[in-house]
Coordinates of C-alpha atoms and ligand atoms in Angstrom, one line a residue:
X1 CA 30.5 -13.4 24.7
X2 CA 31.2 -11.9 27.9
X3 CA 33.7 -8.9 27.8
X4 CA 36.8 -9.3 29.7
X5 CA 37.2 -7.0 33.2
X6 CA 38.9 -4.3 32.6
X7 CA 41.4 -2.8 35.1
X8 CA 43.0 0.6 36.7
X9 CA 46.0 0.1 34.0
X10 CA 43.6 0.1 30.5
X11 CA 41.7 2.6 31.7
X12 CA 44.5 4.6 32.8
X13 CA 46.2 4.2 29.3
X14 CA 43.4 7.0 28.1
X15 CA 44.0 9.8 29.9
X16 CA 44.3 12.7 27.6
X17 CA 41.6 14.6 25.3
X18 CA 41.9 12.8 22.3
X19 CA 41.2 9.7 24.4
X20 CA 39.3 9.6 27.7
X21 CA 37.6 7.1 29.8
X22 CA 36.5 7.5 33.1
X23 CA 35.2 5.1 35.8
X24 CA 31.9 5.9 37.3
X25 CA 30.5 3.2 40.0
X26 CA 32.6 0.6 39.2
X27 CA 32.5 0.9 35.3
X28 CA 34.1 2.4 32.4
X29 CA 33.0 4.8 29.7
X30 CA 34.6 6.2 27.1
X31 CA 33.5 10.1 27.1
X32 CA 35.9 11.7 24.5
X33 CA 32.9 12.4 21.8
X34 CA 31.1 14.0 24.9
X35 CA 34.0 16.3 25.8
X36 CA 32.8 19.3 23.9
X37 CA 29.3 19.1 24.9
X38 CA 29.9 18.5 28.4
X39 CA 27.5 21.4 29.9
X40 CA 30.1 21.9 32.7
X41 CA 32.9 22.1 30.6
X42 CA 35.8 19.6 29.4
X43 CA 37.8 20.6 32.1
X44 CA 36.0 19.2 34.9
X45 CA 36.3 16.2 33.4
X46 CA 39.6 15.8 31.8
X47 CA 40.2 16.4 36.1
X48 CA 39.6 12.8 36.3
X49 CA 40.7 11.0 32.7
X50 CA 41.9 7.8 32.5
X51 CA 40.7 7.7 36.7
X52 CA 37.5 6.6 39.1
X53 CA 35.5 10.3 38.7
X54 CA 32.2 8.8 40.7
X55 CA 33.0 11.4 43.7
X56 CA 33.2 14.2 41.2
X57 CA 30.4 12.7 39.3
X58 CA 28.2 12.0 42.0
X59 CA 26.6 15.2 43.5
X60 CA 26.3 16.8 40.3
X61 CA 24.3 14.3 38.2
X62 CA 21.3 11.8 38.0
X63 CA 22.3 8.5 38.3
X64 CA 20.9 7.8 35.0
X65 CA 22.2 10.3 33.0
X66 CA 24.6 8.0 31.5
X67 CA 22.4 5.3 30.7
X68 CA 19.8 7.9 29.4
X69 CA 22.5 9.9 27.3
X70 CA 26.2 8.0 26.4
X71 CA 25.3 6.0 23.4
X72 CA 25.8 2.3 24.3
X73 CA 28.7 1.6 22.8
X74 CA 30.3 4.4 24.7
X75 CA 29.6 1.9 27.9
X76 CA 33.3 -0.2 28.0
X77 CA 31.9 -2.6 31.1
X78 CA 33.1 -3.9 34.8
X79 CA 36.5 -2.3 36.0
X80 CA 37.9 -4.4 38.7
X81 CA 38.1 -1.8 41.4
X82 CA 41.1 -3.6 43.3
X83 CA 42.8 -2.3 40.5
X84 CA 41.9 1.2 40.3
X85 CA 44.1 3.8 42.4
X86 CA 41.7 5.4 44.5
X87 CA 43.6 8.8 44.9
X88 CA 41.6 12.1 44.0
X89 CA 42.9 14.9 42.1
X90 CA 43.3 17.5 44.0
X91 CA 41.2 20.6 44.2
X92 CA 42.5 24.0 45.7
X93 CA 39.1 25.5 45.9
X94 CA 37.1 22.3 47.7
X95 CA 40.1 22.0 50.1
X96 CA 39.6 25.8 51.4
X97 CA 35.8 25.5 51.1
X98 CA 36.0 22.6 53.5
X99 CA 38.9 25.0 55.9
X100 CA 36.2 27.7 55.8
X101 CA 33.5 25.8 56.4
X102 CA 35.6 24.3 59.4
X103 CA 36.2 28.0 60.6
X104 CA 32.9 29.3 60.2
X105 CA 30.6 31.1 62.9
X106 CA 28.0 28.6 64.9
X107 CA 24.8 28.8 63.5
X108 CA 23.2 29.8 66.3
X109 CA 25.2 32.9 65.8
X110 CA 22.9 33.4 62.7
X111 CA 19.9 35.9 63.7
X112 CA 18.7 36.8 60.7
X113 CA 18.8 36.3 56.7
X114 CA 21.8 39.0 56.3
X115 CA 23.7 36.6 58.6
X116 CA 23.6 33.8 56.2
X117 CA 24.4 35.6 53.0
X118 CA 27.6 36.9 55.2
X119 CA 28.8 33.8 56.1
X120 CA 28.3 32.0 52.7
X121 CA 30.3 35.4 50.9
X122 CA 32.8 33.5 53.5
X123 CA 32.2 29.8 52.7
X124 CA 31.5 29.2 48.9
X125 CA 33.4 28.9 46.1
X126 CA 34.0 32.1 44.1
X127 CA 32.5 30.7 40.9
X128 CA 29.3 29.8 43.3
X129 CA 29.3 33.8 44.7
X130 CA 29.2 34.9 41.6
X131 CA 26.5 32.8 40.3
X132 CA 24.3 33.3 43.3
X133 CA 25.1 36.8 44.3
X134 CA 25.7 38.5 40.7
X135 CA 22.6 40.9 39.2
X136 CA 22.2 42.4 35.6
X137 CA 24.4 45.1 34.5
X138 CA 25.2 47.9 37.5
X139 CA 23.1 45.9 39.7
X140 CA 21.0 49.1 40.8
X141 CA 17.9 47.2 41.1
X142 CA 19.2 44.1 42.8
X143 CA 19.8 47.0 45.7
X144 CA 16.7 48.8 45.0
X145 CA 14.8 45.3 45.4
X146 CA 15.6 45.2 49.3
X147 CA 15.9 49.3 50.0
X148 CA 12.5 49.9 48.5
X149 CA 11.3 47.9 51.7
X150 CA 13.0 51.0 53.8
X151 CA 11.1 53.5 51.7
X152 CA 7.2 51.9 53.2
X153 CA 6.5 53.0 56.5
X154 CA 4.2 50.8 59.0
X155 CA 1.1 52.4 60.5
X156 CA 0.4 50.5 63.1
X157 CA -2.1 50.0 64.9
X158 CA -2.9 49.2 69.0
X159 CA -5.0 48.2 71.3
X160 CA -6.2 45.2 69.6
X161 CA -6.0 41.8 70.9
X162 CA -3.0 39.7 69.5
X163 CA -2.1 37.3 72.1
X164 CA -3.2 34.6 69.2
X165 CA -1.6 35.4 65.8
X166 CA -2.0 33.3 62.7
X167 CA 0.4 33.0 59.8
X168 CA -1.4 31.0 57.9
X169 CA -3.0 31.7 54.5
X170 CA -3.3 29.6 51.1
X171 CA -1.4 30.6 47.9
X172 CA -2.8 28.6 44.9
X173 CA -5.7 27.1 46.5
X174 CA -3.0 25.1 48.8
X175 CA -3.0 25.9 52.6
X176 CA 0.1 26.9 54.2
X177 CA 1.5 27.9 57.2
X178 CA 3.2 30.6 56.5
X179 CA 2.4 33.2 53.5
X180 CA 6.2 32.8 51.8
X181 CA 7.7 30.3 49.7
X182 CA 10.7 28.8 48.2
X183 CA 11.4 30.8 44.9
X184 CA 13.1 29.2 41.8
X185 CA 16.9 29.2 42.2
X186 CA 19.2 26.7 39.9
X187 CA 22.1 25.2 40.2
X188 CA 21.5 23.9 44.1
X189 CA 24.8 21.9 44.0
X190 CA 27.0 25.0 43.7
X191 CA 26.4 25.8 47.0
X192 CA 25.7 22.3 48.8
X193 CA 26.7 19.0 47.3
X194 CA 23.1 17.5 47.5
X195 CA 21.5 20.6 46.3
X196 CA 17.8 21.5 45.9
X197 CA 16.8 18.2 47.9
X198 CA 18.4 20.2 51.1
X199 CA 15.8 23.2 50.7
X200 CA 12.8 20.4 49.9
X201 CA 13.4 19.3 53.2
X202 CA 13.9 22.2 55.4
X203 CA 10.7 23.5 53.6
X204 CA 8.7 20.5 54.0
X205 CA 9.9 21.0 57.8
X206 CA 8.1 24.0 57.9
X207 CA 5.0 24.0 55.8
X208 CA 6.6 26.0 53.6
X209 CA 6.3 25.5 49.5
X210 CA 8.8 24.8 47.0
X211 CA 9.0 26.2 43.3
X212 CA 11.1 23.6 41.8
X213 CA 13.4 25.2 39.4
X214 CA 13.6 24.1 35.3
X215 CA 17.4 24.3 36.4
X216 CA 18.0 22.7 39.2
X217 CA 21.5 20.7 39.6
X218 CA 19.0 17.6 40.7
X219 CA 17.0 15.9 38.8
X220 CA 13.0 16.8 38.9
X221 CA 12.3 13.1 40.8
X222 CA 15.1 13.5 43.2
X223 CA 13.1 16.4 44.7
X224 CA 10.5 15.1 44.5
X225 CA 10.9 12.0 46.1
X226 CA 12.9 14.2 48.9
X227 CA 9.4 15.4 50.1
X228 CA 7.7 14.6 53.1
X229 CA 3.9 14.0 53.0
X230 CA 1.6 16.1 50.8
X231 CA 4.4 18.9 50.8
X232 CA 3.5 21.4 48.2
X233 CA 5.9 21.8 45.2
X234 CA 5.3 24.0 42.4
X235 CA 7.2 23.8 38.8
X236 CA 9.1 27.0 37.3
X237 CA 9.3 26.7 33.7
X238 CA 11.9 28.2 31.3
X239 CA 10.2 27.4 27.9
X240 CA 12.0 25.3 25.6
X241 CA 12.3 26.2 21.6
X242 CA 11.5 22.6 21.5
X243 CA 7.8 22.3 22.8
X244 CA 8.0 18.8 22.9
X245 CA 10.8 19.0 25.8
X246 CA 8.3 21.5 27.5
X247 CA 5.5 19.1 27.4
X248 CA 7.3 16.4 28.5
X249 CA 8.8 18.5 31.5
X250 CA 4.8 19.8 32.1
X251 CA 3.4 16.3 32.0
X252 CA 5.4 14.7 34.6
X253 CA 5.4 17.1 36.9
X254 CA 1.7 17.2 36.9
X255 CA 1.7 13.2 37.2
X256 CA 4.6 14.0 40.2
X257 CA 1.9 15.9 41.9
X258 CA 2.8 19.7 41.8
X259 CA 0.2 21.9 42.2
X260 CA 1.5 24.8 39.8
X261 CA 3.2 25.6 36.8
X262 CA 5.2 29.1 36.7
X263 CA 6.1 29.7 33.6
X264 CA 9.2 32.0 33.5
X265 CA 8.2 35.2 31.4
X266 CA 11.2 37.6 32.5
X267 CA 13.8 35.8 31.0
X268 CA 14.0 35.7 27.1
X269 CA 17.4 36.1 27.4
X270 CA 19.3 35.9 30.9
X271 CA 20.5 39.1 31.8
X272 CA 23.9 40.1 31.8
X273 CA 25.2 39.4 35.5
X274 CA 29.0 40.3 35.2
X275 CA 30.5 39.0 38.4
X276 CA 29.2 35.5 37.0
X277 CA 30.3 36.3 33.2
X278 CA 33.8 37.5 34.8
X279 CA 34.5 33.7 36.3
X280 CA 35.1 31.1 34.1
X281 CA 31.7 28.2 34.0
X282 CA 32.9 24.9 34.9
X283 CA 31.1 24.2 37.6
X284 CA 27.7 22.2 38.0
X285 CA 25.4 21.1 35.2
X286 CA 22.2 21.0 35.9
X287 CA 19.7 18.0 35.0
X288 CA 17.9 19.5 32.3
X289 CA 20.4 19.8 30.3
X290 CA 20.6 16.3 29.5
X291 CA 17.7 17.6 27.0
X292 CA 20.0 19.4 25.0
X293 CA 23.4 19.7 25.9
X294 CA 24.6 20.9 22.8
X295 CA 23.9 24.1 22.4
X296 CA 25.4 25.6 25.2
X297 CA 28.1 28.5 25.7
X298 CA 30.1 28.6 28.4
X299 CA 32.2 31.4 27.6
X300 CA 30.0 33.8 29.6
X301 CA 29.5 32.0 32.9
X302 CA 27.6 29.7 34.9
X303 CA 24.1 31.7 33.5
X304 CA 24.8 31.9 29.8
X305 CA 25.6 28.3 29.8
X306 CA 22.5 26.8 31.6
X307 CA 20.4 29.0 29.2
X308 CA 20.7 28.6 25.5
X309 CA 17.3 26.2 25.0
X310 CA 15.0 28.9 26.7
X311 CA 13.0 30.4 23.8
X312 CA 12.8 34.0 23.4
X313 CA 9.5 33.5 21.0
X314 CA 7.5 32.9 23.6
X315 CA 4.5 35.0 24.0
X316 CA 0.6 35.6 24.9
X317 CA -0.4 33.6 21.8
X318 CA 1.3 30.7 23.9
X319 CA -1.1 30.5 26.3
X320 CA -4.0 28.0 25.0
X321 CA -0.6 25.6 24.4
X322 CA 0.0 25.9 28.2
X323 CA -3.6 25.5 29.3
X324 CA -3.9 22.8 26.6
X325 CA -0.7 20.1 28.1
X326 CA -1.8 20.9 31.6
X327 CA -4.5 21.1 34.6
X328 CA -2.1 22.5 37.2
X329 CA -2.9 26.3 37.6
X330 CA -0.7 28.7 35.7
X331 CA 1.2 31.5 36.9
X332 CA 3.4 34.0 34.9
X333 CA 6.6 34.5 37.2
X334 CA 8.0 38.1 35.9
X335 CA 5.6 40.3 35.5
X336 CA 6.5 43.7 35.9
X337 CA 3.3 46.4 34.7
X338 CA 0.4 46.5 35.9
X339 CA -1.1 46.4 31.9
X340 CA 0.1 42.3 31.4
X341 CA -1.5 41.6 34.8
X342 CA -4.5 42.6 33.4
X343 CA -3.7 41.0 30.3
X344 CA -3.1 38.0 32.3
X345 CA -6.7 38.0 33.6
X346 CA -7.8 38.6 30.1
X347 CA -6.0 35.6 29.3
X348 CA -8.2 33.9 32.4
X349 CA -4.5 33.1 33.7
X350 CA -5.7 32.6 38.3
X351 CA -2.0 34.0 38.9
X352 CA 1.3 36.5 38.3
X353 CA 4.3 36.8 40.3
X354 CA 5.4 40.8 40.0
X355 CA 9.4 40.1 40.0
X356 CA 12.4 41.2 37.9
X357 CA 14.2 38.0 38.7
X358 CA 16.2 39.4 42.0
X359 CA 17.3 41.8 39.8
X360 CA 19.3 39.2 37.4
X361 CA 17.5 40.7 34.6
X362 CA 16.7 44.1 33.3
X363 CA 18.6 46.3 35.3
X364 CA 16.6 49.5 36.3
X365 CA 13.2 47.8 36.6
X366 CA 11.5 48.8 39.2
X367 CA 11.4 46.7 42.3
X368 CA 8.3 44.4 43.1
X369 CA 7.2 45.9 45.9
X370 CA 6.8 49.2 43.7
X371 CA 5.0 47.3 40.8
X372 CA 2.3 46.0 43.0
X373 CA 1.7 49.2 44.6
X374 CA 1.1 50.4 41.0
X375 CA -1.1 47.4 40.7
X376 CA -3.5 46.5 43.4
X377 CA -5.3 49.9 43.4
X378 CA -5.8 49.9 39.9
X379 CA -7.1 46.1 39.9
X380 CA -9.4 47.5 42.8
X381 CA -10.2 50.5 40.6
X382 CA -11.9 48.3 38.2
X383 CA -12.8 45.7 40.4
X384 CA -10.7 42.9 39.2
X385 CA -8.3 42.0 42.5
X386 CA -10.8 38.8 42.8
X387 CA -10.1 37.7 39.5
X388 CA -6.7 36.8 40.2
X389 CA -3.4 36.0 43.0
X390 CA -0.6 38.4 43.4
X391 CA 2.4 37.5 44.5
X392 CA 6.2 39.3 44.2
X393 CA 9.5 38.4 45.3
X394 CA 13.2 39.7 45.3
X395 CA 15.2 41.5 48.3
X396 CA 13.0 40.4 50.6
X397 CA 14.9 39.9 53.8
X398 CA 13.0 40.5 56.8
X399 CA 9.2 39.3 57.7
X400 CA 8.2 43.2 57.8
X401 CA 9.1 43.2 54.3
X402 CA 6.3 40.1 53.7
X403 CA 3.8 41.7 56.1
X404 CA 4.4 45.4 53.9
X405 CA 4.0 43.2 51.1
X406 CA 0.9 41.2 52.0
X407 CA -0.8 44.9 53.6
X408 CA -0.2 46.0 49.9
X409 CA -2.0 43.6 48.5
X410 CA 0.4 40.2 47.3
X411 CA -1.1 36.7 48.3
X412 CA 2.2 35.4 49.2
X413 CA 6.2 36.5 49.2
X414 CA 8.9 34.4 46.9
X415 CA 12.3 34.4 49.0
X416 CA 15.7 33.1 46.7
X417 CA 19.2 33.9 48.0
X418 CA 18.5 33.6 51.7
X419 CA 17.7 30.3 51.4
X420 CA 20.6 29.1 49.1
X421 CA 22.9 31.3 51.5
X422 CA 21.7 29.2 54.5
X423 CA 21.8 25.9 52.4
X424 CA 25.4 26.8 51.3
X425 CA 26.6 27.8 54.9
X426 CA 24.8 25.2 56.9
X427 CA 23.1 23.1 55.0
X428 CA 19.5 21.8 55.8
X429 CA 19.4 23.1 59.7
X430 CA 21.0 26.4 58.3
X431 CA 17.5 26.4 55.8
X432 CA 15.2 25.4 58.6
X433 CA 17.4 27.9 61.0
X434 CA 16.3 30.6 58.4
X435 CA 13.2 30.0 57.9
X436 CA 12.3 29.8 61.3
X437 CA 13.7 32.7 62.0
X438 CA 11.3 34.3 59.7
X439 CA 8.5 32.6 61.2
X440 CA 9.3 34.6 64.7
X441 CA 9.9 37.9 63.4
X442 CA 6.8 37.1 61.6
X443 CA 4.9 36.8 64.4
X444 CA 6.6 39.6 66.4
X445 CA 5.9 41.8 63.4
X446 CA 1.9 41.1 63.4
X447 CA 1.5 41.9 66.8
X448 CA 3.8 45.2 67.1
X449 CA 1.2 46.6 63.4
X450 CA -1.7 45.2 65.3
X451 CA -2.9 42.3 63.1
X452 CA -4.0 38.7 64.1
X453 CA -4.1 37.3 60.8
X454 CA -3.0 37.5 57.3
X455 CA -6.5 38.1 56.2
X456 CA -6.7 41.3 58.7
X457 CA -3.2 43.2 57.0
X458 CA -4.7 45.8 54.1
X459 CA -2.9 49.1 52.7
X460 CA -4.0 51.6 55.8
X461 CA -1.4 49.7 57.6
X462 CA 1.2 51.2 55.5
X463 CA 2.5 54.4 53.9
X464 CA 3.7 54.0 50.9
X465 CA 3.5 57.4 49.4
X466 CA 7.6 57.4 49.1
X467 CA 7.8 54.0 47.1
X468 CA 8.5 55.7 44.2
X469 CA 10.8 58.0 45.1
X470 CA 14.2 57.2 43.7
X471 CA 16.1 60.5 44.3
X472 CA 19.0 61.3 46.1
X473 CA 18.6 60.6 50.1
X474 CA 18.8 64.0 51.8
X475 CA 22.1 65.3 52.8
X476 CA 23.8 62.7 54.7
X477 CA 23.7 63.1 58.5
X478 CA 27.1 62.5 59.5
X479 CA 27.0 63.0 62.9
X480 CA 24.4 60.3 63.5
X481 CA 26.1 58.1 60.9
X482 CA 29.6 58.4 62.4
X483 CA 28.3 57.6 66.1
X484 CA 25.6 55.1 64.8
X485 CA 27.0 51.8 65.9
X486 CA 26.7 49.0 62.9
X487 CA 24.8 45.8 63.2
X488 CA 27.6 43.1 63.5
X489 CA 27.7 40.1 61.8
X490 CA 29.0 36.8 62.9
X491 CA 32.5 37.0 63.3
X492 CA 34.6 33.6 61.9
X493 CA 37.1 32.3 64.4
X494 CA 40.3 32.8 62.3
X495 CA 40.6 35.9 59.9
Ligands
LIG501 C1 19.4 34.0 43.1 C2 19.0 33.4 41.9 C3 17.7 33.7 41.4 C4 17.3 33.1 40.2 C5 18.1 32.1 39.6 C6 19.3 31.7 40.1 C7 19.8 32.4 41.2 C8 21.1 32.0 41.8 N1 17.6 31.5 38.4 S1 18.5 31.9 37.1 O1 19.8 31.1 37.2 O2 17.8 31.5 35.9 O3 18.7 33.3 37.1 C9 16.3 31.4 38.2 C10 15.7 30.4 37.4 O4 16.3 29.4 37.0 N2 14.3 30.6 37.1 C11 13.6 31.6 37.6 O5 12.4 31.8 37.2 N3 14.1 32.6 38.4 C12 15.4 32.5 38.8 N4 16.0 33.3 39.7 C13 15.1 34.4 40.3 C14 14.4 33.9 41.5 O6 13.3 33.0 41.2 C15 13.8 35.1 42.2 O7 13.0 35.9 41.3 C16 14.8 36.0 43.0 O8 15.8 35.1 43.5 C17 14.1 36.7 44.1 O9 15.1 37.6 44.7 P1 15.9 37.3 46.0 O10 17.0 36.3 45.6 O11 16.4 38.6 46.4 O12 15.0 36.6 47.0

């Protein structure tokens, strides 16, 4: 028998917790069962009870989530839409994103990766700051990540022939232009309503290849299908407790195409980031949660919320499960001693990425940069830097930081925040903006250390002796400090 239309007035009539429908593209659903495991909160959506909450809806989730995960019965039927009054709560925090956004610098005013993150400090929501921007605990090594660039010293070289410089290299048997990629980030959609799909494009732009994160506010095939060509993509894996879910997740994105599988190994637990804990999570959910929405807690922000499934069991005896559900390469992502990277060739695993997770993690571990000085001339010691592809990210901000990085030894450089910083403050041309940037002081930087190619860079360009210094600076200098002029930043039009 077909169900009469509803209208604006019925669903209206259940606007309150203990009995809430919403309309989402032109149909009802009654979502007062879901409140509670809503991974976003129940706030968010008691926003829009008893109203049309497609706009809200819409950036944040697959469009089959519903189908996929509100039992049937849940699913009321047709709304006639003439019916339905169109207005849209209103939301303090949108309106002055959209002001700032409005009052924000030109991007050609960005020149380099520190301009972005300035801007989007300016520009996001305070919930999204804290989530992007927060590290673990005091946050010592989030700064430690990017000064420990400031404590390797160039040697360079002249004299040499570099009117021709090549940035090219291959990182996991893939050729690409340039030797950095798109790290794992989640939650895309806190800092730009479409997402991750906005860095899939800038990167595939650029040559430059994606890690597509277990977290991500889109859904796996929404990114993928946002890429152009044979664009490299790459899957980061948080391990489920229920290995089925990981397989599944595994499976497909092989069958998608992606030509490796980084399987977080940092990460047990996510690490304490207390700006984030400090604002209250009810922002995006993100599309893997529609796995297992119910156990999450959002008391401690955005991160503890997203992370409840990842299983802190996980360990080396793991490995033949991995190797058995896939063909796409491996790669441990989190490595941080040089003794599991040789446990990781014992394990015959082609790949590690050195990284304490931009610092989100174990607060006090050392920066990668450090690690994989401690690393590559012990591998080289016993002749095992053949048997397997370094790579490290986190405070990497400037392309001498990837050349230091690739003279030390590392087969490629994971960048995170700069390019959610340039996707939250500009969107795709602020991405492409910012990675083109680095593409130019790429090449600047080759020629001024003397090196044609990535395969020519090797540790006598550098001086690293001071990498593992972490005591006080010397006495601070304060006459140069006070005349030293500051760097500016791009200034907004209204204060
Ligand atoms: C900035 C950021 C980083 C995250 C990240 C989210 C944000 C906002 N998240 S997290 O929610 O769990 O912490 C992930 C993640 O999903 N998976 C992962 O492997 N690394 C995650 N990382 C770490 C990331 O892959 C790099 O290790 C780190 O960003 C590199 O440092 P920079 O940001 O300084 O480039």
């Amino acid at each position: 028998m077909q169900r009469k239309m509803l209208t604006g007035k019925d669903v209206a009539e259940h606007n309150s917790k203990d009995s809430c429908w919403v309309v989402i593209h032109g149909k009802a659903y009654d979502v007062t069962e879901f409140l509670p495991q809503h991974p976003g909160g129940q706030a968010v959506i008691l926003k829009h009870a008893g109203r049309d909450a497609t706009e809200a809806f819409e950036p944040i989730h697959p469009p089959d989530i519903l189908d996929e995960y509100l039992d049937r019965s849940k699913h009321l039927g047709e709304v006639d839409m003439s019916t339905v009054t169109a207005e849209k709560p209103f939301d303090p925090d949108e309106e002055s994103r959209q002001q700032r956004i409005a009052s924000r610098p030109p991007l050609d005013q960005c020149f380099n990766l520190h301009d972005f993150e300035s801007v989007a400090r300016q520009v996001v929501k305070k919930g999204t700051w804290a989530y992007y921007s927060s590290g673990a605990d005091d946050e010592i090594t989030l700064r430690e990540n990017h000064s420990a660039y400031h404590k390797i010293w160039f040697r360079p070289r002249v004299l040499v022939d570099v009117e021709k410089v090549d940035s090219s290299t291959t990182m996991l048997g893939s050729k690409c232009e340039v030797p950095f990629y798109v790290t794992a980030t989640a939650l895309g959609k806190l800092g730009h309503p479409e997402g991750e799909v906005v860095l899939t494009r800038a990167a595939g732009g650029h040559g430059v290849i994606q890690m597509i994160p277990t977290l991500a506010s889109c859904s796996f095939d929404e990114i993928v299908d946002a890429r152009r060509g044979d664009q490299v993509l790459w899957l980061q894996l948080y391990v489920n407790k229920d290995r089925e879910i990981t397989k599944r997740i595994v499976q497909h994105a092989e069958k998608r195409g992606c030509k490796g599988l980084f399987i977080t190994v940092d990460a047990p637990q996510l690490g304490r980031r207390e700006k984030d804990i400090r604002t209250k999570f009810d922002g995006a959910a993100s599309d893997v949660l529609r796995y297992n929405p119910s156990a999450i807690d959002r008391s401690q922000g955005a991160a503890r919320a997203i992370s409840a499934f990842i299983d802190p069991s996980l360990s080396w005896k793991d490995i033949p499960f991995f190797k058995s559900i896939t063909k796409m390469p491996i790669v441990l992502k989190g490595v941080q001693r040089v003794e599991d990277v040789i446990a990781a060739i014992e394990h015959d695993i082609p790949a590690v990425v050195l990284s304490n997770h931009g610092g989100r993690q174990l607060d006090t571990a050392p920066s990668a940069i450090e690690i994989l000085a401690e690393v590559m001339p012990e591998l080289r010691r016993r002749g095992l830097q053949d048997r397997i592809e370094v790579y490290i990210d986190g405070g990497v901000r400037r392309a001498t930081d990837i050349i230091k990085a690739l003279c030390l030894g590392a087969k490629g450089v994971g960048i995170g925040r700069p390019f959610l910083y340039a996707m939250s403050a500009y969107g795709e041309p602020g991405v492409a903006r910012a990675m083109q940037l680095l593409k130019d002081e790429f090449e600047v930087g080759m020629r001024l250390v003397g090196a044609k190619s990535v395969d020519e860079l090797g540790p006598e360009f550098v001086d690293a002796r001071g990498i593992g210094v972490h005591g006080v600076p010397t006495p601070a200098d304060f006459l140069s400090s006070d005349v030293y002029d500051r760097l500016v930043l791009p200034a907004f039009a209204v204060k």
